[in-house]
Amino acid sequence: MFKGLVGLVTGGASGLGKATAELIIKQGGRVVICDLPSAPGANTAKALGENAAFAPVDVTSEKDIKNALQTTVDKFGRLDVAVNCAGIASAARTYNFKKDQPFDLELFRTTVEVNLVGTFNVIRLVAGLIGKNAPNADGQRGVIINTASIAAFDGQIGQAAYAASKAGVVGMTLAIARDLSKQGIRVVTIAPGLFRTPMMELLPEPAIKQLEASVPFPPRLGHPHEYALLVQSIIQNPMLNGETIRLDGSLRMQP
Ligand SMILES: CCCCCCCCCCCCC[C@H](O)CC(=O)SCCNC(=O)CCNC(=O)[C@H](O)C(C)(C)COP(=O)(O)OP(=O)(O)OC[C@H]1O[C@@H](n2cnc3c(N)ncnc32)[C@H](O)[C@@H]1OP(=O)(O)O
Ligand SMILES: NC(=O)c1ccc[n+]([C@@H]2O[C@H](COP(=O)([O-])OP(=O)(O)OC[C@H]3O[C@@H](n4cnc5c(N)ncnc54)[C@H](O)[C@@H]3O)[C@@H](O)[C@H]2O)c1
């Protein structure tokens, strides 16, 4: 299905990004895993074989992403699909009256910097390489897929920074799709609900169980592979563009 396709996945050393990289390889494609130097990206790529490579990056760094794109060209000669999975979670009340403490501004800045600014940094740079491809019969040169969250719409208590960062990803999706439409590059965002990944496991197990029980159907956390299946569908469907797709078992989170 993806024979000849070259993908780049940020946050590809863990969770949803890792599952996406695994699916691209399984479907015959090649992939560059971009993740922090401290993440197990090299081992992840090694385990996926010669069609996978690791590029250590911080998504907020222009230099790192440009280096990753050079690695992509050196190893695989082109780029067709970029998937932005890199992200961080934060949780604190806007004002903690128990501790008489306001939300830490640096934590707010970092959350937005990585999740929103980092995602845009990758988009603005990968578009240049994807845009060099010859168009297919439909005029398409490639696809960019971003990861928001249902927190963009349902933000629970403690998620002001996280929700703002993800709402920003949702908000810029259509604008960027329009910006890149003349070059035949589609831009789609996925807003996952609850998936069993290391990020989700930052929450106390009782909280996870409570969240899991709140999913109407299926009443469970999603499997990262199920996120990757939506990535596959987006790549395959040329009419998907400029939209954010919730992937949440019809969950609408309570406060
Ligand atoms: C910088 C490191 C940050 C580490 C925390 C990251 C957590 C976020 C993980 C998100 C993962 C996926 C996100 C994804 O996009 C999809 C979602 O959005 S799923 C929804 C995720 N929900 C939250 O993130 C809720 C975050 N809120 C909280 O953790 C707490 O409300 C709070 C902001 C820390 C405030 O807690 P308190 O003021 O102490 O009072 P609470 O009564 O709210 O909490 C008591 C106790 O329960 C734990 N808890 C956390 N979330 C919930 C919940 N949804 N339901 C019930 N209990 C919850 C909370 O952590 C407290 O635990 P304790 O402090 O006693 O250890
Ligand atoms: N797990 C869920 O329930 C859930 C739900 C909705 C949205 N999301 C979003 O999905 C994406 C993937 O999350 P996950 O659950 O797989 O989490 P995860 O923590 O397993 O993976 C996130 C990856 O991003 C990397 N990363 C973090 N900051 C980075 C940076 N500055 N530069 C490069 N890489 C960086 C981490 O090293 C990690 O490998 C995130 O954007 C997250 O906000 C997750």
XYZ file of C-alpha atoms in Angstrom, residues 89-92 156-157 159 194 196-213 221:
27
model
C 1.256 17.173 28.537
C 0.900 19.461 31.500
C -1.690 19.608 34.240
C -2.214 22.252 36.857
C -10.570 19.084 31.663
C -9.616 20.814 34.864
C -5.559 21.596 31.037
C -7.804 8.554 25.310
C -2.870 3.947 26.312
C 0.553 5.519 25.884
C 3.343 6.700 28.199
C 1.814 10.191 28.128
C -1.543 8.939 29.397
C 0.299 6.977 32.047
C 1.472 10.256 33.548
C -1.979 10.352 35.166
C -2.614 8.400 38.355
C -4.142 4.972 37.565
C -7.424 5.884 39.379
C -7.773 8.884 37.074
C -7.042 6.731 34.023
C -9.646 4.163 35.121
C -12.171 6.961 35.663
C -11.458 8.386 32.200
C -11.587 4.921 30.606
C -15.008 4.239 32.140
C -8.488 3.367 26.058
